[in-house]
Coordinates of C-alpha atoms and ligand atoms in Angstrom, one line a residue:
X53 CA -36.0 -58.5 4.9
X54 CA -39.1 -58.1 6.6
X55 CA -38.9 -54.8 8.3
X56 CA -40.3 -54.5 11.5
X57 CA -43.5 -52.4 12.3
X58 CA -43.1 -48.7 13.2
X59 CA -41.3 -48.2 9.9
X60 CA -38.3 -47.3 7.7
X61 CA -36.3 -45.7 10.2
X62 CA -36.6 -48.5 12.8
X63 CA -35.8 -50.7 9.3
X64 CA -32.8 -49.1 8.2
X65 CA -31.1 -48.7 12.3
X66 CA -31.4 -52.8 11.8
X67 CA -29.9 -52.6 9.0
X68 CA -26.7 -50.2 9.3
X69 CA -26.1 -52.2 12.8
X70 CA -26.7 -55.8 11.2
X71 CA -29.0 -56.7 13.8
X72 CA -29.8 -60.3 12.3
X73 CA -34.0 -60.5 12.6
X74 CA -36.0 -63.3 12.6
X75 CA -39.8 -63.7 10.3
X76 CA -41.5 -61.9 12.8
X77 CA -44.9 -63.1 12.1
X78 CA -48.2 -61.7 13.8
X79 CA -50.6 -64.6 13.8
X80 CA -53.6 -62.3 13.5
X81 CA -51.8 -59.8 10.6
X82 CA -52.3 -62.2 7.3
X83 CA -50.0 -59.7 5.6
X84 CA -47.2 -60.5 8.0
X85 CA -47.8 -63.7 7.5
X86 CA -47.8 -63.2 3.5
X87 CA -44.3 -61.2 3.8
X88 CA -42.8 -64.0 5.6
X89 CA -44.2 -66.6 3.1
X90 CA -42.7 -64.7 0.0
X91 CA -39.6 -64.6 1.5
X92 CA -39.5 -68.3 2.3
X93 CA -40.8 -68.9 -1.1
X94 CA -38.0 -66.9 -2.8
X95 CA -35.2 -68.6 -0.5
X96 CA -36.8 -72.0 -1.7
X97 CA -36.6 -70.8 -5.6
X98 CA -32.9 -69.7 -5.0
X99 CA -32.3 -73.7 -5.3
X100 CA -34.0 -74.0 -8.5
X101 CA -32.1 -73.6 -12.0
X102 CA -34.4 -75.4 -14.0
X103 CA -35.3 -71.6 -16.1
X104 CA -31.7 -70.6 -16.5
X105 CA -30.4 -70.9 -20.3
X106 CA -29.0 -74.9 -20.7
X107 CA -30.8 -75.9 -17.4
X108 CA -33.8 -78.3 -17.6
X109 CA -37.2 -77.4 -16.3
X110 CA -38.4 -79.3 -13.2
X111 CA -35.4 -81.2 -13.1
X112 CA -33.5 -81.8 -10.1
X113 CA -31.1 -84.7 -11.2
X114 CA -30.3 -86.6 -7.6
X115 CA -33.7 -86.3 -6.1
X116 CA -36.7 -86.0 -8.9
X117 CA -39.1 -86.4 -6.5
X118 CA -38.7 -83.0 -4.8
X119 CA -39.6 -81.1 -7.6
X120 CA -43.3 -81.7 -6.5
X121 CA -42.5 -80.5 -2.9
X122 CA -41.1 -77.5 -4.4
X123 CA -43.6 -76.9 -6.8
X124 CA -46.3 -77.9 -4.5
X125 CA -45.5 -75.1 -2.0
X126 CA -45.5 -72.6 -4.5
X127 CA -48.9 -73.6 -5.6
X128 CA -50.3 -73.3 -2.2
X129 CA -48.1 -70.2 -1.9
X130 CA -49.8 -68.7 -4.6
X131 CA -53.3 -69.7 -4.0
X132 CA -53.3 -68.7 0.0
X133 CA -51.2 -65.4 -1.0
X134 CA -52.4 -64.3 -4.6
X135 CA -49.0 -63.7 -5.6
X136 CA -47.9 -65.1 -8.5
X137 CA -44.8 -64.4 -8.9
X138 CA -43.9 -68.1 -9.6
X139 CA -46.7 -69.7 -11.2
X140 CA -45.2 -69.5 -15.2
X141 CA -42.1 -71.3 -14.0
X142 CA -44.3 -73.8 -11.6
X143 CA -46.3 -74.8 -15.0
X144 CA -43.5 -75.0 -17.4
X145 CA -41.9 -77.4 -14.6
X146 CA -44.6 -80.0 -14.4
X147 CA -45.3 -80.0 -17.7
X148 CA -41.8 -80.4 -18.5
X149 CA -41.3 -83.7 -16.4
X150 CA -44.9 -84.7 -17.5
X151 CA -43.3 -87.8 -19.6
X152 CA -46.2 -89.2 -21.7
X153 CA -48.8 -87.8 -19.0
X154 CA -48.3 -90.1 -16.5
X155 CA -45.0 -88.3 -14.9
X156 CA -42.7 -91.1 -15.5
X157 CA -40.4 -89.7 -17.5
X158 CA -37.6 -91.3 -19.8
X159 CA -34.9 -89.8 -17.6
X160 CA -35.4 -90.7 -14.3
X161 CA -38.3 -93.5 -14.8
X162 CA -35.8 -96.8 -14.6
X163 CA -34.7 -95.7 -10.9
X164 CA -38.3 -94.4 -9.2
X165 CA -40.1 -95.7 -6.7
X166 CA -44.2 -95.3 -6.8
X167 CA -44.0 -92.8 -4.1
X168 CA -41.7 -90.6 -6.2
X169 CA -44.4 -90.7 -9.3
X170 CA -47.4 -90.1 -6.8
X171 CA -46.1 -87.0 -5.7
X172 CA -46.2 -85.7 -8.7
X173 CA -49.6 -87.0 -9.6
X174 CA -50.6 -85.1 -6.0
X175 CA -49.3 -81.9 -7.6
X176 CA -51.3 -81.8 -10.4
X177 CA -54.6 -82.6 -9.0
X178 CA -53.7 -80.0 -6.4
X179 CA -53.2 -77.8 -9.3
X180 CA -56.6 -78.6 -10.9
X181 CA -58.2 -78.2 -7.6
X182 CA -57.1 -74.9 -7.1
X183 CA -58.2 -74.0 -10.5
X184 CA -54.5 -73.2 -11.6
X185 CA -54.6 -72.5 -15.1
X186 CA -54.0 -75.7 -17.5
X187 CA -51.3 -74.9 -19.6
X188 CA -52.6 -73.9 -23.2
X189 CA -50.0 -76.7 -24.7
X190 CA -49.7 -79.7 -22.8
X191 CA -51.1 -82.1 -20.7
X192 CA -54.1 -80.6 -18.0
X193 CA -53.5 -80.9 -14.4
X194 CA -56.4 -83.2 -14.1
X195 CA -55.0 -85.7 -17.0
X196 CA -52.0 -85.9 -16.1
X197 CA -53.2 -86.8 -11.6
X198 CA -54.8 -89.6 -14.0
X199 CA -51.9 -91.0 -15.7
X200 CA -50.6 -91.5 -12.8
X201 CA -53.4 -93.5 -11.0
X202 CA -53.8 -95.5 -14.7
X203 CA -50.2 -96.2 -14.1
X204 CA -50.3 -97.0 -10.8
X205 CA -53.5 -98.9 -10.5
X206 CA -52.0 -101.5 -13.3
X207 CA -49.2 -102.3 -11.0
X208 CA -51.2 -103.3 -8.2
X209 CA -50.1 -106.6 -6.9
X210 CA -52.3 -109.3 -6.0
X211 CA -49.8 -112.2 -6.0
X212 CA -48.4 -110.9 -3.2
X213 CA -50.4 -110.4 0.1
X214 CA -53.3 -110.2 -1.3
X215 CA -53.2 -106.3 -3.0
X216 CA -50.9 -103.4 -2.7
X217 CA -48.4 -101.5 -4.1
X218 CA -44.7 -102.7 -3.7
X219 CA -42.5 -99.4 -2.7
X220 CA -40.3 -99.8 -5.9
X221 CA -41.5 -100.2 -9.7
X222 CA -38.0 -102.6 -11.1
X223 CA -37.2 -105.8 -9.5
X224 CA -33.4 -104.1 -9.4
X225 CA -34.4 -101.3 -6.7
X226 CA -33.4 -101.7 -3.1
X227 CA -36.9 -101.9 -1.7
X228 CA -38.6 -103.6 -4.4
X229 CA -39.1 -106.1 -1.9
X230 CA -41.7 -104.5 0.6
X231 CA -45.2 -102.5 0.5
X232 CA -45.3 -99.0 2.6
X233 CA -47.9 -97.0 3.2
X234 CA -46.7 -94.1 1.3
X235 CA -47.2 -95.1 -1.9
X236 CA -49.9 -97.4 -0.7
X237 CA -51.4 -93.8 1.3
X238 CA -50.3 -91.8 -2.0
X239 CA -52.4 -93.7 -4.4
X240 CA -55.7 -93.9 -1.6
X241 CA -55.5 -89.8 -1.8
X242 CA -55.1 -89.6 -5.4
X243 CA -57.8 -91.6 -5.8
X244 CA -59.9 -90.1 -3.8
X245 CA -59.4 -86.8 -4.6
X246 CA -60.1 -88.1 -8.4
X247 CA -63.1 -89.7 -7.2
X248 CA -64.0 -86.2 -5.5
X249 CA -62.8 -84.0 -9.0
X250 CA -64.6 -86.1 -11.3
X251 CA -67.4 -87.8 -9.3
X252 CA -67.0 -90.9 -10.9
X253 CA -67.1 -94.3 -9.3
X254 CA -63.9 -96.1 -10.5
X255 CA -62.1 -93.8 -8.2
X256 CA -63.9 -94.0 -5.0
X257 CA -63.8 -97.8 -5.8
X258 CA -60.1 -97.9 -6.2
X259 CA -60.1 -95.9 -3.0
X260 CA -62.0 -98.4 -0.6
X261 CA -59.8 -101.1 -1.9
X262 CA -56.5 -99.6 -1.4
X263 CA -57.7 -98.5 2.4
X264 CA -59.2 -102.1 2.7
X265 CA -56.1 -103.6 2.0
X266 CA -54.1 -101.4 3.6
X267 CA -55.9 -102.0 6.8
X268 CA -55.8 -105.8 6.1
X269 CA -52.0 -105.5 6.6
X270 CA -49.8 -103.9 9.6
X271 CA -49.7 -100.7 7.5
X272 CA -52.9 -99.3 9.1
X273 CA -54.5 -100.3 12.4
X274 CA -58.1 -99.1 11.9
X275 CA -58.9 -99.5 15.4
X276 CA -56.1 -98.1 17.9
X277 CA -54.7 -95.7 14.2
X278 CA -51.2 -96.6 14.3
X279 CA -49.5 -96.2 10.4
X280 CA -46.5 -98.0 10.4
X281 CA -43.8 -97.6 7.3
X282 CA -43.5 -100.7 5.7
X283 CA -43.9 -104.8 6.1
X284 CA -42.1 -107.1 3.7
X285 CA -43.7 -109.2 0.7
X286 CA -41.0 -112.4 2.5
X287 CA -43.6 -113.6 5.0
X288 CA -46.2 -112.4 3.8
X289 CA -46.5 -108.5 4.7
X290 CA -47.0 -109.8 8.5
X291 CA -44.4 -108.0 10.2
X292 CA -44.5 -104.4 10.8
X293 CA -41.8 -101.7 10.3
X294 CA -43.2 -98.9 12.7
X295 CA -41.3 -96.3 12.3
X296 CA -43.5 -93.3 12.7
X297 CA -43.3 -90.8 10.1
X298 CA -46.1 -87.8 9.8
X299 CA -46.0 -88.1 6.1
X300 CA -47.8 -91.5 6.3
X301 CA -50.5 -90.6 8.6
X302 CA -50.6 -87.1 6.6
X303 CA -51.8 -89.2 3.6
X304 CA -54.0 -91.7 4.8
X305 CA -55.7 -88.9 6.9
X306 CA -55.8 -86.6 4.1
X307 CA -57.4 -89.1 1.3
X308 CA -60.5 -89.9 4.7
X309 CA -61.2 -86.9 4.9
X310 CA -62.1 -86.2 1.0
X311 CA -64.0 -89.5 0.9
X312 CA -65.6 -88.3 4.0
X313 CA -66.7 -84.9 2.3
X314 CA -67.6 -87.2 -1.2
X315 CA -69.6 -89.8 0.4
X316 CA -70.9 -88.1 4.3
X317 CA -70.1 -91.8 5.7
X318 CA -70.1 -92.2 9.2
X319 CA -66.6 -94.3 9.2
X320 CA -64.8 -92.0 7.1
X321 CA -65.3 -89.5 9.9
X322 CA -64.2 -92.1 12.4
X323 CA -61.1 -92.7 9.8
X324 CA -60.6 -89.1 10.1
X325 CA -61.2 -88.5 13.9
X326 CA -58.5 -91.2 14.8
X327 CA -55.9 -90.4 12.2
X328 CA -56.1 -86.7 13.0
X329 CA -55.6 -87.5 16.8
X330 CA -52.5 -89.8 16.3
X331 CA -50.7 -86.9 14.2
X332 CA -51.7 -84.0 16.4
X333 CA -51.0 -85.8 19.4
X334 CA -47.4 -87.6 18.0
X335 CA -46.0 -84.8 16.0
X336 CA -47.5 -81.5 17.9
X337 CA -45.9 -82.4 20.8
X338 CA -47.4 -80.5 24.1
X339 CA -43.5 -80.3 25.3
X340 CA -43.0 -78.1 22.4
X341 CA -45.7 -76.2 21.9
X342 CA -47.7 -77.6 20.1
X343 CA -45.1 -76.8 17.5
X344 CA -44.7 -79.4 14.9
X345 CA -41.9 -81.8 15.1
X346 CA -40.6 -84.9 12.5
X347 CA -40.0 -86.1 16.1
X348 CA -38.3 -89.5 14.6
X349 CA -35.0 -87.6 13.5
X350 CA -35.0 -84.0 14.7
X351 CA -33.6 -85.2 18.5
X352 CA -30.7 -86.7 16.7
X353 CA -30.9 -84.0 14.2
X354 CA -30.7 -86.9 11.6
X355 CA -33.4 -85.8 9.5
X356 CA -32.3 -86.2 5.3
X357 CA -33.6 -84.1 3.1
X358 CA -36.6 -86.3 2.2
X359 CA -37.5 -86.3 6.2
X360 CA -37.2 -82.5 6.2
X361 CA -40.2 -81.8 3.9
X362 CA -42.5 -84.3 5.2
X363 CA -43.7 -81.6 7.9
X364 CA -44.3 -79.0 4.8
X365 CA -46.3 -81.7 3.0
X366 CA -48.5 -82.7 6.4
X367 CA -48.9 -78.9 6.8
X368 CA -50.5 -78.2 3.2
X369 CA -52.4 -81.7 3.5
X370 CA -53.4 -80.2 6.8
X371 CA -54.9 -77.3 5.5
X372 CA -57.2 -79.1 2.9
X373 CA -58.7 -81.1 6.1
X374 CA -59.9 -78.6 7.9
X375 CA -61.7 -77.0 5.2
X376 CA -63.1 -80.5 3.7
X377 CA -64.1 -81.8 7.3
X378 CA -64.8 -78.3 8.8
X379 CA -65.2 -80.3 12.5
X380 CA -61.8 -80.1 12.6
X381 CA -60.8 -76.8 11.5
X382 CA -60.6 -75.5 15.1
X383 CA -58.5 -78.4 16.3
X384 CA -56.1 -77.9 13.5
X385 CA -55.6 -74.5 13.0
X386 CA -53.9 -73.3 16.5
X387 CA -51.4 -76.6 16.3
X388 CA -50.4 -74.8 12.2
X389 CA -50.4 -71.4 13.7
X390 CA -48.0 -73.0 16.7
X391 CA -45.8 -74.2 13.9
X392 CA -46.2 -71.5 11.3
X393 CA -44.4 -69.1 14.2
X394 CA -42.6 -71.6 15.0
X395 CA -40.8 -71.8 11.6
X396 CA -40.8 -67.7 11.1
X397 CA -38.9 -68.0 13.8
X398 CA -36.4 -70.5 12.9
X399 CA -35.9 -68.5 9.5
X400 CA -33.4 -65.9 11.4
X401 CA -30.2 -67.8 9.7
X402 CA -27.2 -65.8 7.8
X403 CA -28.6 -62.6 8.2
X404 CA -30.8 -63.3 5.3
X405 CA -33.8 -65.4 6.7
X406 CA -32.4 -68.5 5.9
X407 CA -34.4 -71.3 7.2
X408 CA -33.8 -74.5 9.5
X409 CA -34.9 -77.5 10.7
X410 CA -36.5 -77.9 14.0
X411 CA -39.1 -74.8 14.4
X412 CA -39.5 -75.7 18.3
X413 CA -36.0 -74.1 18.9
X414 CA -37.5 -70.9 18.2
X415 CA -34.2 -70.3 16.3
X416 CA -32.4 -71.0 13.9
X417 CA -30.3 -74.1 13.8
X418 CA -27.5 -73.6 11.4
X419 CA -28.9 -76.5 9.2
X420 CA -29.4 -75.0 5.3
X421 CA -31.4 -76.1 2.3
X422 CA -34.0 -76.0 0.2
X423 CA -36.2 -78.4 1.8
X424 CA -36.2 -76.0 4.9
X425 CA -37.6 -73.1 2.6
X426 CA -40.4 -75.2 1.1
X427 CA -41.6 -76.4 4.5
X428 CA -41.4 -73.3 5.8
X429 CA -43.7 -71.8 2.8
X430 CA -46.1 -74.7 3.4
X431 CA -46.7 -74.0 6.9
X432 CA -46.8 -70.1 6.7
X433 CA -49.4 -70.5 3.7
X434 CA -51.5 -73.1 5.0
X435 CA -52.1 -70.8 8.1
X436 CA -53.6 -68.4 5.5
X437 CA -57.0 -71.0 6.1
X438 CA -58.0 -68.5 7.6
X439 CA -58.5 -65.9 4.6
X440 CA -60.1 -68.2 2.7
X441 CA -63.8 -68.1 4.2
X442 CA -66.1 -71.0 2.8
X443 CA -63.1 -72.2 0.1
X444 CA -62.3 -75.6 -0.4
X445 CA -60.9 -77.3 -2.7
X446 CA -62.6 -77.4 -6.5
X447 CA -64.4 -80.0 -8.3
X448 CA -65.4 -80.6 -11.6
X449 CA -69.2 -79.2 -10.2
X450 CA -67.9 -76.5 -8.6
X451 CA -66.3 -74.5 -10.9
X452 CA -62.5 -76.5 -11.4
X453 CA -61.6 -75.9 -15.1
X454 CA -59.2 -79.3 -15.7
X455 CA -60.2 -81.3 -18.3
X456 CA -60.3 -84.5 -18.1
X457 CA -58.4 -87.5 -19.7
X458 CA -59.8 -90.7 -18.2
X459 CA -57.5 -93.2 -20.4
X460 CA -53.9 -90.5 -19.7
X461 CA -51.2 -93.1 -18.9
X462 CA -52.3 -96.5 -20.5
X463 CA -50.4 -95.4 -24.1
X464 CA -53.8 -94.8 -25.8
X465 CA -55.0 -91.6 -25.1
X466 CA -54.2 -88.8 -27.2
X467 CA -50.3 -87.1 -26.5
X468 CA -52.6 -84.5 -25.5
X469 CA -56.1 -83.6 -24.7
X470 CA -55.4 -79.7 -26.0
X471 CA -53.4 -81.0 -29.0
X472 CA -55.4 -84.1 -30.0
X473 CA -53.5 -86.3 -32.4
X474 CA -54.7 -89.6 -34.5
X475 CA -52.7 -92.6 -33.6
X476 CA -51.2 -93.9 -37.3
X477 CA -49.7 -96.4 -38.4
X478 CA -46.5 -95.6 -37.8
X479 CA -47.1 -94.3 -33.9
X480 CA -47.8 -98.4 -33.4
X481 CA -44.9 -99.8 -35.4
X482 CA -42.8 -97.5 -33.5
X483 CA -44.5 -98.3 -30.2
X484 CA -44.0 -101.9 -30.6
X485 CA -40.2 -101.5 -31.6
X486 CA -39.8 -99.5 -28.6
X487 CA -41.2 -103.1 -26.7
X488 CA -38.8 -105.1 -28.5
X489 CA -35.9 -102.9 -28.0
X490 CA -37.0 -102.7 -24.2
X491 CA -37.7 -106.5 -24.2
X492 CA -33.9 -107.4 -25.1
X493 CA -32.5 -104.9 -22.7
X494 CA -34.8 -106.2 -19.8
X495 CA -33.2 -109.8 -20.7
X496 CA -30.1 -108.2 -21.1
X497 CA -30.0 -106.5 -17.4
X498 CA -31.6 -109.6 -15.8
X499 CA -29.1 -112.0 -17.7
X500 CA -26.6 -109.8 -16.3
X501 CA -27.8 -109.9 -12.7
X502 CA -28.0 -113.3 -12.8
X503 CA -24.5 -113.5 -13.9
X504 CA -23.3 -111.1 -11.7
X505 CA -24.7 -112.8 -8.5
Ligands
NAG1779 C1 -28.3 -66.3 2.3 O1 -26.9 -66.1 2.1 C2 -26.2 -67.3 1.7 C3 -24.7 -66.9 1.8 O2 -24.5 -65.7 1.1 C4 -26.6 -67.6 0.3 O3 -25.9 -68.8 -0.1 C5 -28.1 -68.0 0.4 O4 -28.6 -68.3 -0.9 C6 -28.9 -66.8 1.0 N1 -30.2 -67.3 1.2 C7 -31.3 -66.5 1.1 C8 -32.6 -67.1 1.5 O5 -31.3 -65.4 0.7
NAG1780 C1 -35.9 -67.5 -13.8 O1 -36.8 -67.1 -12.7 C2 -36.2 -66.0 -12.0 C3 -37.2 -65.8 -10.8 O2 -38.5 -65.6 -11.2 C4 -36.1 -64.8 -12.9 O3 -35.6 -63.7 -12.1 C5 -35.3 -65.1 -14.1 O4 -35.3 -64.0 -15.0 C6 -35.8 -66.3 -14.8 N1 -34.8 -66.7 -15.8 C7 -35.2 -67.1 -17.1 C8 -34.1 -67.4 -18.0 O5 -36.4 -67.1 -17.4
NAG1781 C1 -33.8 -85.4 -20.3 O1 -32.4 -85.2 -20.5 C2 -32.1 -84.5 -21.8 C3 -30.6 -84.4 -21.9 O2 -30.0 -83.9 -20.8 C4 -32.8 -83.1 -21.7 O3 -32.6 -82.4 -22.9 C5 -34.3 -83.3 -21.4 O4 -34.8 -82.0 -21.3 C6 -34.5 -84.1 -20.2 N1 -35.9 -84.3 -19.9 C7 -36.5 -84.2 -18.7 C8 -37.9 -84.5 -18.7 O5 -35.9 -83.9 -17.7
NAG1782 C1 -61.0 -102.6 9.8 O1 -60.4 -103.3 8.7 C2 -60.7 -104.6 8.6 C3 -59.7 -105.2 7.5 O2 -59.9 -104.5 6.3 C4 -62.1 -104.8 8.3 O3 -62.5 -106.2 8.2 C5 -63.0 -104.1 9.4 O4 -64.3 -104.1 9.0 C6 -62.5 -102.7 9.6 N1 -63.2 -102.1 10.7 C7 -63.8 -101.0 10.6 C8 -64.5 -100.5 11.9 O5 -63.9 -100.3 9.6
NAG1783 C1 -59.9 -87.7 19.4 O1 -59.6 -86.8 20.4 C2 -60.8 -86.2 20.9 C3 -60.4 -85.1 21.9 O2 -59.0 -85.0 22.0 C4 -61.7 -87.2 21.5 O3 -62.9 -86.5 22.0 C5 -62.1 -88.2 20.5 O4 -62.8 -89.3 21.1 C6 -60.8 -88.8 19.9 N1 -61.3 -89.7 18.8 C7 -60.8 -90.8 18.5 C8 -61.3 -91.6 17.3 O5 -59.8 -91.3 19.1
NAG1784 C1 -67.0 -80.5 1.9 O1 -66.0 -79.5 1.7 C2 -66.6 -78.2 1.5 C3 -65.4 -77.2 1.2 O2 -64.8 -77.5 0.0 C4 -67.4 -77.8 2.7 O3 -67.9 -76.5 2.5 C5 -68.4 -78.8 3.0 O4 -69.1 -78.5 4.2 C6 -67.8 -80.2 3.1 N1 -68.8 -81.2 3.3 C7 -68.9 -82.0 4.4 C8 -69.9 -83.1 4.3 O5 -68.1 -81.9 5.3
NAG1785 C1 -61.7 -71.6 -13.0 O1 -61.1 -71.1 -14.1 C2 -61.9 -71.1 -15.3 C3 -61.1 -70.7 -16.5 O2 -60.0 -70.0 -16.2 C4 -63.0 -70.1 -15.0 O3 -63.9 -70.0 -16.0 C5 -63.8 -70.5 -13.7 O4 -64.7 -69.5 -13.3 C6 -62.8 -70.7 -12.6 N1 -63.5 -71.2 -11.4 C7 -63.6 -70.6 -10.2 C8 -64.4 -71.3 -9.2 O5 -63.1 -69.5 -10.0
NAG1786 C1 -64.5 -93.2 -15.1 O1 -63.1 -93.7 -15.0 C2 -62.8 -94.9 -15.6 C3 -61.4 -95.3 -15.3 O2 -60.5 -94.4 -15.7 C4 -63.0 -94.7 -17.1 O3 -62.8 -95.9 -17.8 C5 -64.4 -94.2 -17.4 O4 -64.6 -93.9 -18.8 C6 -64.7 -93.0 -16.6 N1 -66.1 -92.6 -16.8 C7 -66.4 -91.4 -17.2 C8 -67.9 -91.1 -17.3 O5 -65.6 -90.5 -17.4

């Protein structure tokens, strides 16, 4: 518990009465801040088993994906905090889902969507850019934010509406069917934040095209700045599903604004300008505060856990804008410092801090999870900004330490660029009975869902 200032004896009175306190936060004390973050970080890690005896690292069976919220907060909990109380079990995690360096792996890879593997591939370039350690056996944070765009770039899908991503990787996943702008927004930030790392042109060309065609489409309105969710491949990706969700605008806004700091164009700042008005002005609503709000499902309180950490990523994502297009650091930081008290606020639940949902209640809402300590710890470190004079994040140039694996992800490059290993004889006779084996089960499974039909 956070004691209160003026001391022990105040401390312990709250305690022997069980007076239940809030995260008392003082916007202009970082280390209040920094106690209320470490205790929204611990609440977040007392969901995680994955470094328990028989547990698996990383792993959380029903919702993979997560993981790289989780582990994402704690990165920018330990680089706006210094504490690293987490960062061993935050490495051995990613590297543990790594699969062949492309984060797709064996176990969960036949049910993901290409939002699911972007996160991950988010995480690790994160990683690199904060200059987080590579891990001294195993893939680098750099090579591994590459497998993923490999991967992801050789699924882009030109027979259908001319470019994009589908949601879905298998023909067999609900939403197979229709293109959405957060894996179409995912793979435009992780390209340009590649492009950014490494300087080179493949990336910033992969990011124009993925922008182009997502503006092409009802996705992204490059004029009035509306992101809508999803249009369907029937019809030819002409209809618009407009639910508005920060996460989508969160990405698009966030990949503008590092090709704006890469390239100092004039319409990336324009990308940037409009995007960043349409979130602060939908989802920092006046009528709360200026308190951030997922303001699709917290009326209803219907948010799922998915729709509870979008505001935790948007916050993080948030905090890289300001300091890549510093223009808008002082139109950012007093809507995160809203929020950030906001949430302290709302972690006042079970006598132990627990945190909840809607941070405009000023209270807590009875609603637990994990989800609601990783956005919390997002939003309380990305208001740390402010104790991070002149830093940005790293490239290659200036002073990030990743190393790079351009080919991680398309099966030839090395297991791994610390371990390198020659590719024999019997790596590709295996490989290609792996194909065959695959081959019969994919005509197995469609055979079967042809059948079944
Ligand atoms: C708070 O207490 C509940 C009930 O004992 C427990 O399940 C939960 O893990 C605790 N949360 C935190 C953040 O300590
Ligand atoms: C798992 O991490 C927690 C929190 O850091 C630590 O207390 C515990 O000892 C770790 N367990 C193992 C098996 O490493
Ligand atoms: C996949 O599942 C097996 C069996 O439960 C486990 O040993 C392994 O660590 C898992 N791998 C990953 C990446 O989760
Ligand atoms: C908006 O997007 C369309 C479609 O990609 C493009 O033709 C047009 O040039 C873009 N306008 C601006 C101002 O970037
Ligand atoms: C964004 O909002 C600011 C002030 O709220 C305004 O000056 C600016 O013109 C807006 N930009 C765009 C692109 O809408
Ligand atoms: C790019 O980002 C850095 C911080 O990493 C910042 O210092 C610099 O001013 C930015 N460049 C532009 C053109 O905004
Ligand atoms: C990044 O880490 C490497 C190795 O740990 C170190 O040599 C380098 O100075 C660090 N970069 C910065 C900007 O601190
Ligand atoms: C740039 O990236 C592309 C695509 O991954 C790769 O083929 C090329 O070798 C890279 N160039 C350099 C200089 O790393």
């Amino acid at each position: 518990m956070h004691l209160p200032r003026g001391g022990l004896q105040w401390g312990l009175l709250v305690i022997i009465v069980g007076v239940v306190q809030a995260l008392d936060i003082d916007i202009n004390d970082p280390q209040s801040i920094k106690d209320a973050a470490s205790q929204t970080a611990h609440g977040s890690m007392l969901w995680y088993k994955g470094n328990e005896t028989g547990q698996i690292p990383g792993a959380f069976p029903d919702k993979w994906w997560e993981g790289s919220a989780l582990f994402m907060s704690l990165l920018y909990y330990w680089y706006y905090t210094g504490d690293s109380t987490y960062n061993a079990q935050v490495r051995q995690g990613m590297e543990w889902q790594a699969g062949d360096g492309d984060y797709m792996p064996s176990n969960y890879s036949s049910y993901l969507g290409n939002d699911d593997q972007a996160f991950w591939g988010i995480a690790a370039i994160t990683a690199a850019e904060m200059n987080f350690t590579d891990a001294s056996k195993g893939y680098s944070w750099l090579s591994l934010a590459q497998g993923v765009f490999n991967t992801q770039r050789a699924r882009w899908d030109t027979s259908n509406c001319g470019g994009g991503l589908r949601w879905q990787i298998f023909p067999y996943e609900a939403g197979y069917d229709m293109k959405n702008s957060i894996s179409n927004g995912l793979l435009f930030q992780l390209a340009a934040r590649l492009a950014r790392y490494t300087n080179n042109d493949t990336y910033s060309d992969w990011a124009d095209k993925v922008w182009d065609w997502s503006a092409s489409t009802p996705l992204l309105n490059n004029n009035t700045w509306n992101v809508a969710d999803s249009t369907e491949i029937q019809g030819g990706c002409n209809d618009q599903g407009n639910n508005q969700w920060s996460y989508n605008y969160g990405t698009y806004l966030t990949g503008a604004a590092y090709m704006y700091n890469l390239t100092e164009k004039a319409s990336w700042k324009t990308a940037v300008d409009g995007l960043l008005n349409m979130t602060l002005n939908t989802f920092f609503p006046q009528s709360f505060g200026y308190i951030m709000s997922e303001v699709l499902c917290e009326p209803k309180e219907v948010c799922n856990d998915n729709e509870i950490l979008f505001k935790g990523l948007v916050s993080g994502w948030l905090s890289l804008v300001a300091k890549l297009v510093p223009s808008t650091y002082d139109r950012i930081l007093p809507k995160l410092q809203a929020s950030a008290q906001g949430a302290a606020k709302s972690c006042s639940g079970m006598g132990n801090n627990t945190c909840g949902v809607r941070w405009h209640l000023s209270k807590w809402d009875g609603l637990v999870g994990m989800e609601q300590q990783i956005s919390a710890t997002d939003v309380l470190s990305a208001v740390l900004i402010t104790e991070k004079e002149g830093g940005g994040p790293l490239t290659s140039s200036t002073g990030g330490s990743s190393s790079s694996d351009p080919n991680a992800g398309d099966g030839k490059s090395s297991s791994s660029p610390n371990t390198p290993k020659a590719i024999t004889t019997g790596d590709r006779a295996g490989a290609g009975i792996l194909t065959v084996v695959f081959a019969a089960l994919w005509a197995g499974l469609i055979a079967f869902m042809v059948i079944g039909a």
